[in-house]
Amino acid sequence: MTSIVIADDQELVRAGFRAILETHDDLEVVGEAADGAEALEVVRRTRPDLVLMDIRMPNLDGIAATAKVAQASPSTRVLILTTFDADAYVYDAIEAGASGFLLKDVPRDELVRGVRTVARGDALLAPALTRRLLERFARLPRPGGSVAPVGDLTDRETDVLRLLARGLSNAEIGEELVVSSATVKTHVAAVLGKLGLRDRVQAVIFAYESGLVEPGGR
């Protein structure tokens, strides 16, 4: 059972999300919040697996609330849901500790799939947002143009990181490297652990910021 807190300043939106999620036996809404400050209080009380977090809310916005949730309950993951798809929001949400970012107009099945994806420890970005995010990193200056060190990664782990940064799933990475999805999962866990990264989103950011992967490269 995945426990969920819904944080949105519109009561009808919260009710709609609750109605969609609670039709599934593995999902349980354990609390609601009308602003970021209330969301933090509910998280501290219920320790949910996941928070559906709106960005624009009174008292404490979703970005600031995400950062505080990450500190107060490290095991709680945050999936940002918003009508706004500006690049700055995506970047700031990830920096604050969000593990996923979807627009509110996604179909209900994609919402449920997104909740399950983030809850099980994977990271999620809407495809269009992912492309713009990577383009943003492509424009960032890199001191000296050098590639940042990749810690103690083996050659195979480095290959996995490059493919992960291209947006490939574990199954697709497995096909590319001719290994099983279970083996890829082990490599991904090793990459995150060795580089001190929280999830796949941070791994993608690391790969592009370090220069290990160039947008449009092979």
Short mmCIF file of C-alpha atoms in Angstrom, two decimals, residues 77 94 98-100 117-118 120-125 130 133-134 160-174 181 184-189 191-193 195 197-208:
data_model
loop_
_atom_site.label_atom_id
_atom_site.label_comp_id
_atom_site.label_asym_id
_atom_site.label_seq_id
_atom_site.Cartn_x
_atom_site.Cartn_y
_atom_site.Cartn_z
CA ARG A 77 9.07 11.28 -2.23
CA ILE A 94 14.46 18.91 -8.83
CA ALA A 98 11.37 16.35 -6.11
CA SER A 99 11.52 12.93 -7.75
CA GLY A 100 8.97 13.64 -10.44
CA THR A 117 6.80 4.98 -10.53
CA VAL A 118 7.94 7.59 -8.02
CA ARG A 120 8.82 2.59 -5.91
CA GLY A 121 11.96 4.70 -6.02
CA ASP A 122 12.26 5.63 -9.67
CA ALA A 123 12.20 9.18 -10.98
CA LEU A 124 9.74 10.64 -13.40
CA LEU A 125 9.65 13.61 -15.73
CA THR A 130 12.80 16.20 -19.91
CA LEU A 133 15.54 20.34 -19.08
CA LEU A 134 18.40 18.66 -20.94
CA VAL A 160 24.88 2.53 -17.89
CA LEU A 161 25.02 6.15 -16.70
CA ARG A 162 25.43 7.42 -20.26
CA LEU A 163 22.45 5.41 -21.47
CA LEU A 164 20.40 6.38 -18.44
CA ALA A 165 21.10 10.03 -19.25
CA ARG A 166 19.65 9.44 -22.72
CA GLY A 167 16.35 8.56 -21.08
CA LEU A 168 16.51 4.80 -21.68
CA SER A 169 14.58 2.46 -19.39
CA ASN A 170 16.26 -0.46 -17.65
CA ALA A 171 14.90 -2.81 -20.31
CA GLU A 172 16.24 -0.62 -23.13
CA ILE A 173 19.63 -0.31 -21.44
CA GLY A 174 19.68 -4.09 -21.07
CA SER A 181 17.08 -5.82 -16.66
CA VAL A 184 20.95 -3.10 -15.18
CA LYS A 185 19.02 -2.39 -11.98
CA THR A 186 22.07 -3.50 -9.97
CA HIS A 187 24.33 -1.22 -12.03
CA VAL A 188 21.97 1.75 -11.62
CA ALA A 189 21.91 1.24 -7.85
CA VAL A 191 25.94 4.33 -9.87
CA LEU A 192 23.61 6.18 -7.51
CA GLY A 193 25.40 4.87 -4.44
CA LEU A 195 28.06 9.14 -6.82
CA LEU A 197 22.82 10.63 -5.94
CA ARG A 198 19.21 10.33 -4.79
CA ASP A 199 17.58 8.99 -7.95
CA ARG A 200 17.68 8.74 -11.74
CA VAL A 201 16.83 12.41 -12.24
CA GLN A 202 19.91 13.44 -10.29
CA ALA A 203 21.93 10.92 -12.29
CA VAL A 204 20.78 12.50 -15.55
CA ILE A 205 21.65 15.96 -14.25
CA PHE A 206 25.07 14.76 -13.11
CA ALA A 207 25.81 13.21 -16.50
CA TYR A 208 25.00 16.43 -18.37
#
